[in-house]
Short mmCIF file of C-alpha atoms in Angstrom, two decimals:
data_model
loop_
_atom_site.label_atom_id
_atom_site.label_comp_id
_atom_site.label_asym_id
_atom_site.label_seq_id
_atom_site.Cartn_x
_atom_site.Cartn_y
_atom_site.Cartn_z
CA MET M 1 10.82 33.11 -35.78
CA SER M 2 8.74 35.72 -33.98
CA ARG M 3 9.14 39.47 -33.92
CA THR M 4 10.04 40.82 -30.49
CA ARG M 5 7.97 43.55 -28.86
CA GLY M 6 10.57 45.00 -26.48
CA PRO M 7 12.09 48.49 -26.58
CA LYS M 8 15.13 47.26 -28.49
CA ALA M 9 13.07 45.92 -31.40
CA GLU M 10 10.93 49.07 -31.60
CA SER M 11 13.93 51.40 -31.67
CA THR M 12 15.53 49.27 -34.38
CA ILE M 13 12.42 49.48 -36.57
CA VAL M 14 12.41 53.29 -36.27
CA TRP M 15 16.12 53.42 -37.13
CA LEU M 16 15.66 51.27 -40.24
CA SER M 17 12.77 53.45 -41.42
CA SER M 18 14.81 56.64 -41.08
CA ALA M 19 17.67 54.94 -42.94
CA GLU M 20 15.39 54.42 -45.97
CA TYR M 21 14.81 58.19 -46.21
CA PHE M 22 18.56 58.82 -46.07
CA LYS M 23 19.39 56.22 -48.72
CA GLY M 24 16.72 57.55 -51.08
CA GLY M 25 18.01 61.11 -50.70
CA ILE M 26 21.63 60.14 -51.42
CA ALA M 27 20.56 58.16 -54.50
CA ALA M 28 18.65 61.17 -55.87
CA LEU M 29 21.58 63.55 -55.32
CA VAL M 30 23.85 61.34 -57.41
CA GLN M 31 21.20 60.89 -60.09
CA VAL M 32 20.47 64.61 -60.62
CA SER M 33 24.17 65.51 -60.63
CA LEU M 34 24.85 63.05 -63.46
CA THR M 35 21.72 63.40 -65.61
CA TYR M 36 20.56 67.05 -65.39
CA PRO M 37 21.46 68.10 -68.99
CA ILE M 38 19.51 65.13 -70.39
CA HIS M 39 16.60 66.03 -68.14
CA LYS M 40 16.55 69.56 -69.51
CA ILE M 41 16.41 68.33 -73.12
CA THR M 42 13.46 66.07 -72.24
CA PHE M 43 11.65 68.90 -70.44
CA ARG M 44 12.01 71.28 -73.40
CA GLN M 45 10.60 68.63 -75.74
CA GLN M 46 7.69 68.03 -73.39
CA ILE M 47 6.58 71.66 -73.28
CA HIS M 48 7.31 72.60 -76.92
CA GLY M 49 6.89 69.32 -78.80
CA THR M 50 10.09 70.00 -80.78
CA SER M 51 12.50 67.49 -82.30
CA LEU M 52 15.68 66.38 -80.56
CA ARG M 53 17.89 68.21 -83.06
CA SER M 54 15.93 71.46 -82.73
CA THR M 55 15.93 71.26 -78.93
CA VAL M 56 19.68 70.63 -78.72
CA ALA M 57 20.32 73.49 -81.17
CA THR M 58 18.24 75.85 -79.00
CA LEU M 59 20.13 74.85 -75.85
CA GLN M 60 23.46 75.29 -77.65
CA SER M 61 22.48 78.84 -78.58
CA GLU M 62 21.94 79.69 -74.91
CA THR M 63 24.70 80.44 -72.44
CA MET M 64 26.17 77.78 -70.16
CA SER M 65 24.49 79.46 -67.18
CA HIS M 66 21.11 78.88 -68.84
CA LEU M 67 21.95 75.22 -69.47
CA PHE M 68 22.32 74.64 -65.73
CA ARG M 69 19.76 77.30 -64.77
CA GLY M 70 17.30 75.94 -62.22
CA MET M 71 19.45 72.94 -61.26
CA THR M 72 19.20 73.78 -57.55
CA MET M 73 15.45 73.26 -57.50
CA PRO M 74 15.38 69.83 -59.21
CA MET M 75 18.24 68.71 -56.99
CA ALA M 76 16.28 69.76 -53.90
CA GLN M 77 13.01 68.43 -55.31
CA ARG M 78 14.39 65.05 -56.39
CA THR M 79 16.35 64.60 -53.15
CA VAL M 80 13.30 65.26 -51.00
CA THR M 81 10.77 63.37 -53.14
CA THR M 82 12.97 60.30 -53.65
CA SER M 83 13.74 60.29 -49.94
CA ILE M 84 9.99 60.40 -49.27
CA MET M 85 9.32 57.76 -51.93
CA PHE M 86 11.60 55.14 -50.38
CA GLY M 87 11.10 56.09 -46.74
CA VAL M 88 7.32 56.42 -46.81
CA PHE M 89 7.04 53.26 -48.92
CA HIS M 90 8.72 51.25 -46.18
CA ASP M 91 6.49 52.88 -43.55
CA TYR M 92 3.34 52.04 -45.53
CA GLN M 93 4.70 48.56 -46.25
CA LYS M 94 4.98 47.84 -42.52
CA MET M 95 1.45 49.17 -41.99
CA LEU M 96 0.13 46.74 -44.62
CA VAL M 97 1.85 43.64 -43.19
CA PRO M 98 -1.21 42.68 -41.04
CA LEU M 99 -3.49 42.96 -44.11
CA GLU M 100 -1.04 40.90 -46.18
CA THR M 101 -1.20 38.18 -43.55
CA ALA M 102 -4.94 38.38 -42.95
CA PHE M 103 -5.94 38.21 -46.62
CA ASP M 104 -3.01 36.05 -47.75
CA ALA M 105 -2.15 38.76 -50.31
CA HIS M 106 0.82 38.38 -52.63
CA ARG M 107 3.84 40.50 -51.67
CA MET M 108 3.75 42.22 -55.08
CA VAL M 109 0.21 43.45 -54.38
CA THR M 110 1.01 44.99 -50.99
CA ASN M 111 4.24 46.48 -52.37
CA GLY M 112 2.27 47.98 -55.24
CA VAL M 113 -0.35 49.47 -52.91
CA ALA M 114 2.34 50.85 -50.58
CA GLY M 115 4.13 52.27 -53.63
CA MET M 116 0.98 54.03 -54.88
CA MET M 117 0.40 55.53 -51.44
CA SER M 118 4.05 56.61 -51.33
CA GLY M 119 3.80 58.23 -54.76
CA CYS M 120 0.69 60.17 -53.79
CA THR M 121 2.41 61.32 -50.60
CA GLU M 122 5.24 62.71 -52.75
CA ALA M 123 2.72 65.11 -54.29
CA ILE M 124 3.05 67.36 -51.22
CA MET M 125 6.30 68.52 -52.86
CA THR M 126 4.51 69.71 -56.03
CA PRO M 127 5.47 73.38 -55.36
CA LEU M 128 9.16 72.48 -55.80
CA GLU M 129 8.42 70.74 -59.10
CA ARG M 130 6.27 73.70 -60.16
CA VAL M 131 9.03 76.24 -59.53
CA GLN M 132 11.55 73.94 -61.24
CA ALA M 133 9.38 73.96 -64.39
CA LEU M 134 9.13 77.75 -64.39
CA MET M 135 12.89 78.13 -63.99
CA GLN M 136 13.61 75.76 -66.88
CA SER M 137 11.07 77.32 -69.24
CA PRO M 138 12.75 79.80 -71.65
CA GLN M 139 9.75 82.17 -71.59
CA TYR M 140 10.57 83.08 -67.99
CA HIS M 141 14.34 83.51 -68.32
CA ASP M 142 14.07 87.29 -68.06
CA SER M 143 11.10 87.75 -65.75
CA LEU M 144 12.02 85.18 -63.10
CA GLY M 145 15.62 85.54 -62.04
CA SER M 146 15.67 82.94 -59.27
CA SER M 147 13.69 80.13 -57.66
CA ARG M 148 12.79 82.49 -54.84
CA ALA M 149 11.37 84.99 -57.35
CA ALA M 150 9.33 82.20 -58.96
CA PHE M 151 7.90 81.17 -55.57
CA LYS M 152 6.97 84.75 -54.73
CA GLU M 153 5.37 85.33 -58.15
CA CYS M 154 3.23 82.20 -57.82
CA LEU M 155 2.07 83.29 -54.37
CA ARG M 156 1.38 86.83 -55.61
CA ILE M 157 -0.70 85.64 -58.55
CA GLY M 158 -2.77 82.88 -56.98
CA GLY M 159 -1.53 82.03 -53.52
CA VAL M 160 -0.83 78.46 -52.45
CA ARG M 161 -3.28 77.15 -55.07
CA GLU M 162 -1.02 78.50 -57.83
CA LEU M 163 1.92 76.52 -56.41
CA PHE M 164 -0.18 73.35 -56.67
CA ARG M 165 -1.32 73.96 -60.26
CA GLY M 166 -1.25 70.64 -62.14
CA ILE M 167 -1.71 68.52 -59.00
CA HIS M 168 -4.05 66.01 -60.72
CA PRO M 169 -1.58 64.74 -63.36
CA VAL M 170 1.09 64.73 -60.64
CA LEU M 171 -1.01 62.43 -58.43
CA LEU M 172 -1.80 60.12 -61.36
CA ARG M 173 1.81 59.97 -62.53
CA ASN M 174 3.27 59.48 -59.06
CA GLY M 175 0.76 56.87 -57.95
CA LEU M 176 1.02 54.74 -61.09
CA SER M 177 4.81 55.00 -61.47
CA SER M 178 5.72 54.40 -57.80
CA GLY M 179 3.18 51.59 -57.46
CA SER M 180 4.57 49.82 -60.53
CA TYR M 181 8.19 50.41 -59.51
CA PHE M 182 7.86 48.90 -56.05
CA ALA M 183 5.57 46.07 -57.17
CA PHE M 184 8.09 44.79 -59.73
CA ARG M 185 11.41 45.94 -58.21
CA GLU M 186 12.17 42.73 -56.31
CA PRO M 187 10.91 40.24 -58.95
CA VAL M 188 12.84 41.94 -61.77
CA ALA M 189 16.03 42.15 -59.71
CA HIS M 190 15.76 38.47 -58.70
CA GLU M 191 15.18 37.38 -62.30
CA ILE M 192 18.18 39.38 -63.56
CA GLU M 193 20.33 37.99 -60.73
CA ARG M 194 19.22 34.46 -61.62
CA LEU M 195 20.30 34.99 -65.22
CA MET M 196 23.60 36.50 -64.09
CA LEU M 197 24.36 33.46 -61.93
CA GLN M 198 24.45 31.39 -65.09
CA GLU M 199 26.99 33.69 -66.73
CA SER M 200 29.43 34.76 -64.02
CA ASN M 201 30.75 33.96 -60.55
CA SER M 202 31.77 37.56 -59.86
CA ALA M 203 30.34 39.05 -56.65
CA PHE M 204 30.10 42.46 -58.37
CA VAL M 205 28.02 40.98 -61.19
CA HIS M 206 25.66 39.38 -58.68
CA THR M 207 25.04 42.61 -56.72
CA ALA M 208 25.71 45.85 -58.61
CA VAL M 209 24.67 44.71 -62.08
CA PRO M 210 21.21 43.40 -61.08
CA SER M 211 20.61 46.58 -59.05
CA PHE M 212 21.47 48.87 -61.97
CA LEU M 213 19.72 46.83 -64.66
CA SER M 214 16.51 46.29 -62.70
CA GLY M 215 16.29 50.02 -61.94
CA ALA M 216 17.08 50.90 -65.55
CA VAL M 217 14.53 48.50 -67.06
CA LEU M 218 11.77 49.44 -64.61
CA GLY M 219 12.51 53.15 -64.87
CA ALA M 220 12.40 53.13 -68.67
CA CYS M 221 9.23 51.01 -68.89
CA VAL M 222 7.27 52.82 -66.19
CA SER M 223 8.38 56.29 -67.30
CA THR M 224 7.37 55.54 -70.90
CA ALA M 225 3.95 54.28 -69.78
CA VAL M 226 3.18 57.47 -67.83
CA TYR M 227 5.01 59.86 -70.19
CA PRO M 228 1.81 61.54 -71.49
CA LEU M 229 0.94 62.40 -67.89
CA ALA M 230 4.35 64.07 -67.54
CA VAL M 231 3.68 66.11 -70.69
CA ILE M 232 0.31 67.30 -69.37
CA LYS M 233 1.89 68.07 -66.00
CA SER M 234 4.62 70.12 -67.68
CA ARG M 235 2.01 72.09 -69.63
CA ALA M 236 0.21 72.98 -66.40
CA HIS M 237 3.42 73.79 -64.53
CA THR M 238 4.71 76.21 -67.17
CA THR M 239 1.48 78.22 -67.07
CA LEU M 240 1.64 81.22 -64.75
CA GLY M 241 -1.70 82.75 -63.85
CA GLY M 242 -5.04 82.38 -65.58
CA PRO M 243 -7.71 79.72 -65.09
CA HIS M 244 -6.88 76.31 -63.65
CA HIS M 245 -7.87 73.94 -66.44
CA SER M 246 -9.05 70.39 -65.81
CA PHE M 247 -6.97 67.36 -66.72
CA SER M 248 -9.15 66.62 -69.77
CA THR M 249 -8.89 70.21 -71.01
CA LEU M 250 -5.09 70.16 -70.75
CA LEU M 251 -5.00 66.82 -72.56
CA MET M 252 -7.15 68.04 -75.45
CA ASP M 253 -5.17 71.30 -75.72
CA VAL M 254 -1.88 69.41 -76.13
CA VAL M 255 -3.35 66.93 -78.63
CA ARG M 256 -4.97 69.74 -80.65
CA GLU M 257 -1.76 71.79 -80.66
CA ARG M 258 0.43 68.85 -81.75
CA GLY M 259 -2.00 67.39 -84.24
CA SER M 260 -2.39 63.87 -82.85
CA ILE M 261 -2.18 61.62 -79.80
CA SER M 262 1.37 60.69 -80.83
CA GLY M 263 2.37 64.28 -80.05
CA LEU M 264 2.06 63.38 -76.39
CA TYR M 265 5.19 61.27 -76.82
CA SER M 266 7.40 64.07 -78.14
CA GLY M 267 10.74 63.71 -76.35
CA CYS M 268 9.99 60.17 -75.18
CA GLY M 269 13.13 58.78 -76.84
CA VAL M 270 15.46 61.02 -74.87
CA ASN M 271 13.38 60.37 -71.76
CA ILE M 272 13.97 56.63 -72.13
CA VAL M 273 17.74 57.22 -72.23
CA ARG M 274 17.50 59.54 -69.21
CA THR M 275 15.46 57.09 -67.15
CA LEU M 276 17.62 54.12 -68.13
CA PHE M 277 20.62 55.84 -66.60
CA GLY M 278 18.74 57.85 -63.97
CA TRP M 279 16.78 55.02 -62.35
CA GLY M 280 19.63 52.59 -62.85
CA ILE M 281 21.79 54.99 -60.83
CA VAL M 282 19.09 55.51 -58.17
CA ASN M 283 18.59 51.76 -57.70
CA LEU M 284 22.33 51.05 -57.65
CA VAL M 285 23.27 53.83 -55.21
CA TYR M 286 20.31 53.01 -52.95
CA ASP M 287 21.37 49.36 -52.72
CA LEU M 288 25.07 50.19 -52.34
CA VAL M 289 24.37 52.59 -49.47
CA GLY M 290 22.27 49.85 -47.87
CA ASP M 291 25.09 47.33 -48.30
CA VAL M 292 27.59 49.69 -46.66
CA ASP M 293 25.24 50.16 -43.72
CA VAL M 294 24.79 46.41 -43.27
CA VAL M 295 28.59 45.99 -43.22
CA ILE M 296 29.03 48.75 -40.64
CA HIS M 297 25.99 47.85 -38.50
CA PRO M 298 25.12 44.19 -39.20
CA HIS M 299 23.13 43.93 -35.97
CA ARG M 300 20.62 46.58 -37.02
CA GLU M 301 18.80 44.21 -39.37
CA THR M 302 19.08 41.10 -37.22
CA ASP M 303 18.09 42.49 -33.81
CA THR M 304 14.42 42.78 -34.79
CA LEU M 305 13.96 39.02 -35.19
CA GLN M 306 14.42 36.16 -32.80
#
């Protein structure tokens, strides 16, 4: 088979790329809606290093409005960044196809590289994540009444640079996590599907279950591996004003404050539960939306090849 070069093939490629952005955004909307309370528990443990019981007790003492305070920003942030993650990944993936062919590179390698590039591209949305952290931090409940107020305060204190405080751990976390996710997404899903074929003949088991489980397993493993980076990022993002400390300074501050390296993993248990469900949902919804599109427009994926 050879890929056509006519107008029809080119327009189809553009359509498919834009569809990846849409599917990623829908998946993120569903994920945040279902997992936000768990996310807030994890975030509190990251910035304070407290136990699960203590964190839950603190949240219970706050009003219901505080429990869901700041939900708009993570919903917007996750929708946009996940849309970028999937959409830009597929754009970079297509750019790397000639290199994959020229150097006979394994598909996992090019997917991993495209994923790292996609994750770093996500970092342009750091201001949304920054404001989200300020809105969720209890120390700013009274002084910052809304996401808009948080944006304005950051700009007043340090301009655009203040909105991008903590960009280095964000780049490291995003690049490593997205690169790993996309490198292993297909192999893990195929292996789970192979195991499922031995156990069941159900069409649902062969499609939805591998999608959810592969996303859950990858999400939990990757998120746990980069969890210390998320803790350091949260420390930077909940600081308003003052000097911009280096990555190493932030790392040593957290370790010194919590007494040991293991303190960097405070809240990791809840985070594993959150990512198991969160990335399982993202993977499942993303694939289901793709399946619906193939049913409605089967020609969109077949017109590009002859």
